[in-house]
mmCIF file of C-alpha atoms in Angstrom:
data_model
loop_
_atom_site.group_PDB
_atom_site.id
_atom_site.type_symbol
_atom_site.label_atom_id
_atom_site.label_comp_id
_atom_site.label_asym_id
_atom_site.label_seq_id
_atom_site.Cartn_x
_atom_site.Cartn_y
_atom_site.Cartn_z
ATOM 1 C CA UNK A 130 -22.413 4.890 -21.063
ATOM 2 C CA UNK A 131 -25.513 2.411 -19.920
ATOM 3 C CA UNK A 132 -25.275 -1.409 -21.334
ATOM 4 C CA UNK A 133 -28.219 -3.640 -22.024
ATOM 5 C CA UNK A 134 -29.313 -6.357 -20.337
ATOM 6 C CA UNK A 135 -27.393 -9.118 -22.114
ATOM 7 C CA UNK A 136 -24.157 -7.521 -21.538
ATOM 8 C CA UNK A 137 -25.571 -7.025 -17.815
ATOM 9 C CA UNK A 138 -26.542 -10.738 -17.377
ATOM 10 C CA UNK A 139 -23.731 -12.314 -19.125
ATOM 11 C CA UNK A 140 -21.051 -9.972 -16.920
ATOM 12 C CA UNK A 141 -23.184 -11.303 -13.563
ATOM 13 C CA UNK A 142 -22.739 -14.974 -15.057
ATOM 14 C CA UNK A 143 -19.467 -14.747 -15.860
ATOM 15 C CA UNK A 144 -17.563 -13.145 -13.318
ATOM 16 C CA UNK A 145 -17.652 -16.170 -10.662
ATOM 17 C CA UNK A 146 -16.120 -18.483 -12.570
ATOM 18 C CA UNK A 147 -13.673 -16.307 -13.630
ATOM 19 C CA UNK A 148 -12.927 -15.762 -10.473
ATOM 20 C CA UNK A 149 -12.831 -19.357 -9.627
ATOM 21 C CA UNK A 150 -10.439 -20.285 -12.701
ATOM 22 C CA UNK A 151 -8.317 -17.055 -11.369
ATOM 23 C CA UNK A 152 -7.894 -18.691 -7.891
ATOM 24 C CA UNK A 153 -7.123 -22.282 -9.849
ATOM 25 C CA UNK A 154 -4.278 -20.860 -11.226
ATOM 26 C CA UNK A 155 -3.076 -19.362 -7.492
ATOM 27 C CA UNK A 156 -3.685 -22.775 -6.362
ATOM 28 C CA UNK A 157 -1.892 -24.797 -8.712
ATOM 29 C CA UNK A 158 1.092 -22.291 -9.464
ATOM 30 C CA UNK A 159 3.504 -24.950 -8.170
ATOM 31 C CA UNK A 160 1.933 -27.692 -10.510
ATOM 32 C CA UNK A 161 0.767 -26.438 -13.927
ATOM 33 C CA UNK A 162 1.830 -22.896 -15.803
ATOM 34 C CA UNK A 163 0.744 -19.520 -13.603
ATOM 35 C CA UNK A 164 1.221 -18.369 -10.033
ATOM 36 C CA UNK A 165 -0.023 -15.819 -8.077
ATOM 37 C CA UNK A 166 0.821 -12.459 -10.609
ATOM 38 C CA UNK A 167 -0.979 -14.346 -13.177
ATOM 39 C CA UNK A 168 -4.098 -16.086 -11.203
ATOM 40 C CA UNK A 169 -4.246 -12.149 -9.357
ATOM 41 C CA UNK A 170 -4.383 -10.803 -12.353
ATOM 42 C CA UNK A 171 -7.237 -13.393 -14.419
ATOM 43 C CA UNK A 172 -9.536 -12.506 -11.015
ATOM 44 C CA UNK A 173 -9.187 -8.546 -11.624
ATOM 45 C CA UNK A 174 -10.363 -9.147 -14.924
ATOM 46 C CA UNK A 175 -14.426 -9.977 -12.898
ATOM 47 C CA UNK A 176 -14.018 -6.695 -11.095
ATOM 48 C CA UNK A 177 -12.923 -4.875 -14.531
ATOM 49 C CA UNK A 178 -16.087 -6.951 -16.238
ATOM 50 C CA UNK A 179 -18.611 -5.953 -13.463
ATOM 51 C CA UNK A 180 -17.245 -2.459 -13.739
ATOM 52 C CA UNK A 181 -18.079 -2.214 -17.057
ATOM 53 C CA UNK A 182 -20.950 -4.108 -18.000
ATOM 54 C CA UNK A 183 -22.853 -2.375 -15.053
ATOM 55 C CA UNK A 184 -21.993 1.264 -14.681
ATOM 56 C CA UNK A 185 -19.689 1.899 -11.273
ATOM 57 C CA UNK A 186 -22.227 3.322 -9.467
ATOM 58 C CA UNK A 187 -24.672 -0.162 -10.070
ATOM 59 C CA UNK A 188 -21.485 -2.021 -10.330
ATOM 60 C CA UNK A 189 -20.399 -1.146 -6.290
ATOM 61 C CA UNK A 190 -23.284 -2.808 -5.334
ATOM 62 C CA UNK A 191 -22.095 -6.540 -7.184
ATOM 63 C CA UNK A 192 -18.495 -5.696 -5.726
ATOM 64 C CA UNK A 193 -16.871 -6.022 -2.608
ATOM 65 C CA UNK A 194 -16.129 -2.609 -1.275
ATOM 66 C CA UNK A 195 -13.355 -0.661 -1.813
ATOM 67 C CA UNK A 196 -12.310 -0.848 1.730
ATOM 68 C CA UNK A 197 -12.095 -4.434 1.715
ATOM 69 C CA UNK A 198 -10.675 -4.514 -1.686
ATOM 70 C CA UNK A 199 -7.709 -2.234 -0.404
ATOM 71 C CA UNK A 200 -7.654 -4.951 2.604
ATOM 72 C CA UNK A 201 -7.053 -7.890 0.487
ATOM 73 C CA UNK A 202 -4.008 -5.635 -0.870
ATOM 74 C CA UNK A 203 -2.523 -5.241 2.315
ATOM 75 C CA UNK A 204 -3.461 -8.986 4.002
ATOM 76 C CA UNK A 205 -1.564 -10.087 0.747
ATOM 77 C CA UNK A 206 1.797 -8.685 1.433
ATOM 78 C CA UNK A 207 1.507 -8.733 5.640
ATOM 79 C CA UNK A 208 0.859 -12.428 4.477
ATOM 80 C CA UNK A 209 4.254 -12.987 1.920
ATOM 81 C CA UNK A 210 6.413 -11.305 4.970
ATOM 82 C CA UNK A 211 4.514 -13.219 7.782
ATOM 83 C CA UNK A 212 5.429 -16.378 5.718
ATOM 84 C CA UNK A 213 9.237 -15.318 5.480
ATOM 85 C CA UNK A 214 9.124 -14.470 9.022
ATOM 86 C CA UNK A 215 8.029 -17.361 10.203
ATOM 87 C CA UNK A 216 11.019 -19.305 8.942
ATOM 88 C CA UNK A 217 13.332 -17.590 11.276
ATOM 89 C CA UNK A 218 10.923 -18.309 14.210
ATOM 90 C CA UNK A 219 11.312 -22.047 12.521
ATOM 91 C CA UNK A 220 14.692 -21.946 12.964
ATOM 92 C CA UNK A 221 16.242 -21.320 8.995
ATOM 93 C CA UNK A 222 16.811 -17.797 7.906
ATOM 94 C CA UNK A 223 14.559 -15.732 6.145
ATOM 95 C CA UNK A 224 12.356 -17.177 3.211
ATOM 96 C CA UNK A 225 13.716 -20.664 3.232
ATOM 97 C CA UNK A 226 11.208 -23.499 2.290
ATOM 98 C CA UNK A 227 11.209 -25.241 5.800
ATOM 99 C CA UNK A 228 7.482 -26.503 5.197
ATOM 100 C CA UNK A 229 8.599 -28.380 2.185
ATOM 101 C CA UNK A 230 8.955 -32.481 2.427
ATOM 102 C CA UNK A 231 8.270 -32.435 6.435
ATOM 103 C CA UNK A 232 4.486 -34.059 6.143
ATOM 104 C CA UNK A 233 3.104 -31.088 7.447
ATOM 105 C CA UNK A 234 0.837 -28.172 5.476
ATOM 106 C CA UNK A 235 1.693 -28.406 1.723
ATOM 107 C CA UNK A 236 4.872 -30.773 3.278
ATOM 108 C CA UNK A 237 3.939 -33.990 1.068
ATOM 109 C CA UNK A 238 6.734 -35.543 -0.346
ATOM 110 C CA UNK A 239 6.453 -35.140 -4.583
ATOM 111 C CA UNK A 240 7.715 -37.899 -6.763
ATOM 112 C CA UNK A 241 10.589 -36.535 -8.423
ATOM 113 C CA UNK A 242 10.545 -36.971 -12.501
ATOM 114 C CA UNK A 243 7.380 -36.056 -14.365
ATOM 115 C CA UNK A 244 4.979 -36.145 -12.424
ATOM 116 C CA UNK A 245 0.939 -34.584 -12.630
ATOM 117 C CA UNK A 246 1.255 -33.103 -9.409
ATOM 118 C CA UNK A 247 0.020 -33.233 -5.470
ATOM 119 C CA UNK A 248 -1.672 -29.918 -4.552
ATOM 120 C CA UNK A 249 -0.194 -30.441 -0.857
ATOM 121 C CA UNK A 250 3.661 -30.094 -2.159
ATOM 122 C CA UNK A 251 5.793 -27.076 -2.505
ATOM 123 C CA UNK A 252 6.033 -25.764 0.747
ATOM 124 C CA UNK A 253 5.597 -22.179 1.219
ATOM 125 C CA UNK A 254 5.153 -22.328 -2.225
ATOM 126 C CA UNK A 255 1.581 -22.319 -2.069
ATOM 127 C CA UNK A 256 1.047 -20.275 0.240
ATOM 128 C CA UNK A 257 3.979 -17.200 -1.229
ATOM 129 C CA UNK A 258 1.125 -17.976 -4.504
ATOM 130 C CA UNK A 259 -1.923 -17.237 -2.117
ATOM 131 C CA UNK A 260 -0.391 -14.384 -1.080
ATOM 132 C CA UNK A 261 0.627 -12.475 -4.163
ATOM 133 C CA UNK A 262 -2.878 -13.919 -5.862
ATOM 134 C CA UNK A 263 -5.137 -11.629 -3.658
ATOM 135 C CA UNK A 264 -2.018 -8.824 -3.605
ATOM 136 C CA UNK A 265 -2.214 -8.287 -7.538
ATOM 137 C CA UNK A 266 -6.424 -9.225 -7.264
ATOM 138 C CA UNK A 267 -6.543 -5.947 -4.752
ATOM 139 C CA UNK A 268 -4.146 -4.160 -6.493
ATOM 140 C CA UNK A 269 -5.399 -4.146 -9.954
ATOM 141 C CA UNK A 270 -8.996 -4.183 -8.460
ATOM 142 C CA UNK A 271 -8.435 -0.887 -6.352
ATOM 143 C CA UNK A 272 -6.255 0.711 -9.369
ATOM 144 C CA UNK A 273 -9.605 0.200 -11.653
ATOM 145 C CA UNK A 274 -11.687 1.009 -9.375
ATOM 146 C CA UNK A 275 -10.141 4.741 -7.828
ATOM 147 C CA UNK A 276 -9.581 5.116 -12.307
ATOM 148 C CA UNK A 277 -13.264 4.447 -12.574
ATOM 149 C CA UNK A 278 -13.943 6.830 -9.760
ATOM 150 C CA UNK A 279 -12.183 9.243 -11.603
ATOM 151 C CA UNK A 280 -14.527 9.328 -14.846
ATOM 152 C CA UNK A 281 -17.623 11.062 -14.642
ATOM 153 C CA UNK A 282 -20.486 8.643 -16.079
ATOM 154 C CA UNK A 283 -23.664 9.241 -17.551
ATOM 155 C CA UNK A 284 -26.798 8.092 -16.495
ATOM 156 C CA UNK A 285 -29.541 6.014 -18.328
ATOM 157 C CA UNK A 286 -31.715 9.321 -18.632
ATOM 158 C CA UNK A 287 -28.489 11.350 -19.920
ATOM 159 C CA UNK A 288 -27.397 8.542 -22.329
ATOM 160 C CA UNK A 289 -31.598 9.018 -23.860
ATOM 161 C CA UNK A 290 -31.347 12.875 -24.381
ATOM 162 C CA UNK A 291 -28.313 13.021 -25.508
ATOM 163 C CA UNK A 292 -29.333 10.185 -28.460
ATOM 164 C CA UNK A 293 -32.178 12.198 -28.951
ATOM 165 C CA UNK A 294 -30.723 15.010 -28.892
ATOM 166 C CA UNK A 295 -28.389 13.965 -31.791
ATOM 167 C CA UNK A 296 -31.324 12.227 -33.938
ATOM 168 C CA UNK A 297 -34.197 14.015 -33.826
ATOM 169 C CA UNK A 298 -32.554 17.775 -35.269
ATOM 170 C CA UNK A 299 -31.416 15.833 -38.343
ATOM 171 C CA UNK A 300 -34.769 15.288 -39.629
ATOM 172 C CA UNK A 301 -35.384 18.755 -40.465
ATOM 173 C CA UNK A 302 -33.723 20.338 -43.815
ATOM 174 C CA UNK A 303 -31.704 23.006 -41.929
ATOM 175 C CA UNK A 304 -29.351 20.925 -40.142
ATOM 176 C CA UNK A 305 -28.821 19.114 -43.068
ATOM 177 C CA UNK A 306 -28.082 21.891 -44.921
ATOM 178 C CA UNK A 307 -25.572 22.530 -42.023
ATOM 179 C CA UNK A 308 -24.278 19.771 -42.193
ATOM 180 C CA UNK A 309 -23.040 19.868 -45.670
ATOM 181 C CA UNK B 167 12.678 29.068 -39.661
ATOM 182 C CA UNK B 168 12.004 26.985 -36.920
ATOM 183 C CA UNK B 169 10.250 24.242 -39.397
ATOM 184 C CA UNK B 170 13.132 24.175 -41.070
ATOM 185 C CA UNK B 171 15.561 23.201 -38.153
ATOM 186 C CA UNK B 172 12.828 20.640 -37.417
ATOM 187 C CA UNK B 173 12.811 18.809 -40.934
ATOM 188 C CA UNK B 174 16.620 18.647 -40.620
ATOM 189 C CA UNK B 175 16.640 17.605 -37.099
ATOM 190 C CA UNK B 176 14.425 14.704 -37.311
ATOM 191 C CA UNK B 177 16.313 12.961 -40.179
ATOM 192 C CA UNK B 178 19.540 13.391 -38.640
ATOM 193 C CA UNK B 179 18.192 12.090 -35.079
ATOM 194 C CA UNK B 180 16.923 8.873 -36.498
ATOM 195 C CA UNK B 181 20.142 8.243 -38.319
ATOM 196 C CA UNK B 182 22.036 8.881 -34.985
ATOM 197 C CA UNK B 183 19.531 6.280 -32.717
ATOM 198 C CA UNK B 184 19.974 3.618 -35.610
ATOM 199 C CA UNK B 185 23.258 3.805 -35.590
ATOM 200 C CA UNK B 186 23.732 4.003 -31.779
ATOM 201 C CA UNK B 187 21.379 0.578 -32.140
ATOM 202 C CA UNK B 188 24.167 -1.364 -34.595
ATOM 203 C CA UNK B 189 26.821 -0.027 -32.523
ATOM 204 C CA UNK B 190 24.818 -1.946 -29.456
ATOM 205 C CA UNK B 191 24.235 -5.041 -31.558
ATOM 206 C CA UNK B 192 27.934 -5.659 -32.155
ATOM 207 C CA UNK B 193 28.857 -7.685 -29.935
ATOM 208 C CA UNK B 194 26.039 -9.941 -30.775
ATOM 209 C CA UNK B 195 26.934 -10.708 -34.147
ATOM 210 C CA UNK B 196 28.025 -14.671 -34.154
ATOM 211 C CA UNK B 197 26.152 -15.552 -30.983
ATOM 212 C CA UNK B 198 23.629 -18.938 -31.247
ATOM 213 C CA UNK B 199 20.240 -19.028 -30.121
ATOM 214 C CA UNK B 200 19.819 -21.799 -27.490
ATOM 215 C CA UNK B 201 23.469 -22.595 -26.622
ATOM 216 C CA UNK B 202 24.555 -20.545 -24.219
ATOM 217 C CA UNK B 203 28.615 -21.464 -23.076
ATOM 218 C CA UNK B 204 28.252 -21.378 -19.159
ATOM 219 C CA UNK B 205 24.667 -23.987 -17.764
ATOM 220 C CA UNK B 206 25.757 -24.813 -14.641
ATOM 221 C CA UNK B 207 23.112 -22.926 -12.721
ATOM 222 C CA UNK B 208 20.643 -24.299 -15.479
ATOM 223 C CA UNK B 209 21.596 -27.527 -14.458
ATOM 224 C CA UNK B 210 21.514 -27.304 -11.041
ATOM 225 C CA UNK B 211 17.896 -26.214 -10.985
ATOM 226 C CA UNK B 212 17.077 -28.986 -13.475
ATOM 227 C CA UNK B 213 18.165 -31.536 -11.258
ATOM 228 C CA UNK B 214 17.729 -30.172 -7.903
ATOM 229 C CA UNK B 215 14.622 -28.416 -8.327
ATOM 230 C CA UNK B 216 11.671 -30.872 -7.117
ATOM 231 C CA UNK B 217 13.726 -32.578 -4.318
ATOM 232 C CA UNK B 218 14.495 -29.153 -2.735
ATOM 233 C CA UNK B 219 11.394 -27.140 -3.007
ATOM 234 C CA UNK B 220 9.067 -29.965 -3.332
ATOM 235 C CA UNK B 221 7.396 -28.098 -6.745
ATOM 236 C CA UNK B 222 6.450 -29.665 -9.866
ATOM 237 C CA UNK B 223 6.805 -26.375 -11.425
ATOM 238 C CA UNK B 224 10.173 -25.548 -11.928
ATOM 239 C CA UNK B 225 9.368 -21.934 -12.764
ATOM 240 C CA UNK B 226 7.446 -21.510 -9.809
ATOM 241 C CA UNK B 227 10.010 -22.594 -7.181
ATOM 242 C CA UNK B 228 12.559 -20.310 -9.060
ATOM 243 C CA UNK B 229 10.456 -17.270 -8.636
ATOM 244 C CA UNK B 230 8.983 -17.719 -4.772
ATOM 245 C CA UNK B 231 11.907 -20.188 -3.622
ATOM 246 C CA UNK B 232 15.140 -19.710 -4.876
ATOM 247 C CA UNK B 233 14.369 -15.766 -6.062
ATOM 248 C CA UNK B 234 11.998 -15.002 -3.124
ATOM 249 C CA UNK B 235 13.249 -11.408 -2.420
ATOM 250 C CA UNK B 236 13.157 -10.728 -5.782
ATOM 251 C CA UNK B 237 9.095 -11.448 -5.740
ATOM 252 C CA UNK B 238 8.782 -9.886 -2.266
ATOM 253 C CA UNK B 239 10.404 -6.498 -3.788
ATOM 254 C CA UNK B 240 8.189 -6.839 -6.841
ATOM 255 C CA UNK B 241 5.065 -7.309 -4.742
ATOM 256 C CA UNK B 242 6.511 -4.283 -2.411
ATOM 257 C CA UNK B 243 6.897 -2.117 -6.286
ATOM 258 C CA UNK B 244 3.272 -3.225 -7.131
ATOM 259 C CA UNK B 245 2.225 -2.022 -3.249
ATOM 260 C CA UNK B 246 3.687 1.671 -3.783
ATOM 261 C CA UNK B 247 2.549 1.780 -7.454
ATOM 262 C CA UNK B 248 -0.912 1.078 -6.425
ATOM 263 C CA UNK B 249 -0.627 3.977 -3.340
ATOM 264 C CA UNK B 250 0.868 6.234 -6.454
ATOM 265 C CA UNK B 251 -2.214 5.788 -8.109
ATOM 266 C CA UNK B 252 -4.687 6.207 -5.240
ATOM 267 C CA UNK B 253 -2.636 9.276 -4.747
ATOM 268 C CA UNK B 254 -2.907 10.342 -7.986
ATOM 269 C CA UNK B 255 -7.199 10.379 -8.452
ATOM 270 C CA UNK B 256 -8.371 10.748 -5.044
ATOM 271 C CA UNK B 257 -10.783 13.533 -4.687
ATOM 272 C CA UNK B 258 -10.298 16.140 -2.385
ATOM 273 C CA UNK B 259 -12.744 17.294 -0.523
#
């Protein structure tokens, strides 16, 4: 299946900013509604888009590659442990928010009640978010991707024969006849 | 013969999983929406929430603060699903 060049162009328009507005909600899933399953998820959607509009062979080329895509996965969980790790070597066990209210990275101090939010609060928080974002981006990116692979696609020239292929015989009266 | 054991089966079946369903929903019967008798954990994140994590977003600092292993397993289930799948429709060459 080939798509035309509105579908094309609107696909390579689109997909940055919904990968921006997918890492917005990583960023801010200690402020507003989302997180990093939900943000991950939003950004897969530009691979899935590219994917589609362009065929997977054209689309590879708009993409990172698969290598690095699969990288991502892994960076994003070595990440989420490293984090929890790294509170042991900070002295609390393992997992506990010891960046939270100490001034340093993402250690502002929030203003309890309601409040609209500092981006530098929350701790690990933030950075637990950044590392599930590009987790479930990978994941969902590579899962597409090796399902894609999987499919056997047509080419432009294929997609032509077989539409004329279909078209042209009905003109004549004995495929109609066949038809019926 | 073996359509016929079918066409009996199938009523019989459903009448078993809907009543296997009411028997479930028993205990439910008399139970409000909204009100639930014990809140004390409820409470406790209510208040404590934003001085302890330092997140506007309650939800948030329940899920990666207070329930971090419970996102680190999920994010260890998504890892193996994902190796299931490149498992799954690699090509072999």
């Amino acid at each position: 299946m080939t798509s035309g060049l509105i579908a094309k162009t609107a696909a390579r328009l689109l997909a940055p900013l919904i990968i921006i507005f997918g890492f917005y909600i990583v960023m801010h899933g200690h402020l507003s509604p989302g997180g990093g399953f939900q943000g991950g998820a939003v950004t897969a959607t530009a691979v899935a888009l590219l994917v589609v509009a362009y065929t997977l062979h054209d689309g590879e080329n708009h993409l990172p590659s698969l290598k690095n895509i699969k990288l991502f996965e892994s960076a994003g969980l070595i990440l989420f442990i490293c984090t929890a790790l790294a509170a042991i070597a900070a002295g609390s066990g393992f997992l506990v928010n010891w960046l939270a209210g100490t001034g340093g990275l993402f250690g502002n101090a929030l203003t309890a009640g309601s409040t609209v939010g500092d981006l530098w609060t929350g701790g690990i928080i933030p950075i637990l978010n950044f590392a599930i974002g590009i987790e479930v981006f990978g994941a969902l990116s590579v899962v597409l991707l090796y399902m894609f692979k999987g499919l056997r696609e047509t080419t432009k020239a294929e997609d032509d024969a077989a539409a004329a292929q279909t078209t042209a015989p009905a003109k004549t009266k004995k495929n109609r006849r066949n038809r019926k | 013969m073996e359509k016929d054991t079918i066409s009996i089966a199938k009523p019989i079946a459903i009448i078993l999983i809907a009543a296997i369903i009411l028997i479930l929903l028993l205990p439910a019967i008399g139970l409000t929406f909204g009100e639930p008798r014990i809140t004390d954990t409820d409470d406790y994140y209510v208040e404590n929430t934003q001085e302890e994590t330092g997140s506007a977003n309650a939800v948030t600092a329940i899920v990666f603060d207070y329930r971090g292993f419970d996102t680190l397993g999920e994010a260890t289930v998504l890892f193996v699903a994902v190796l299931g799948v490149i498992m799954l429709f690699r090509r072999i060459k």
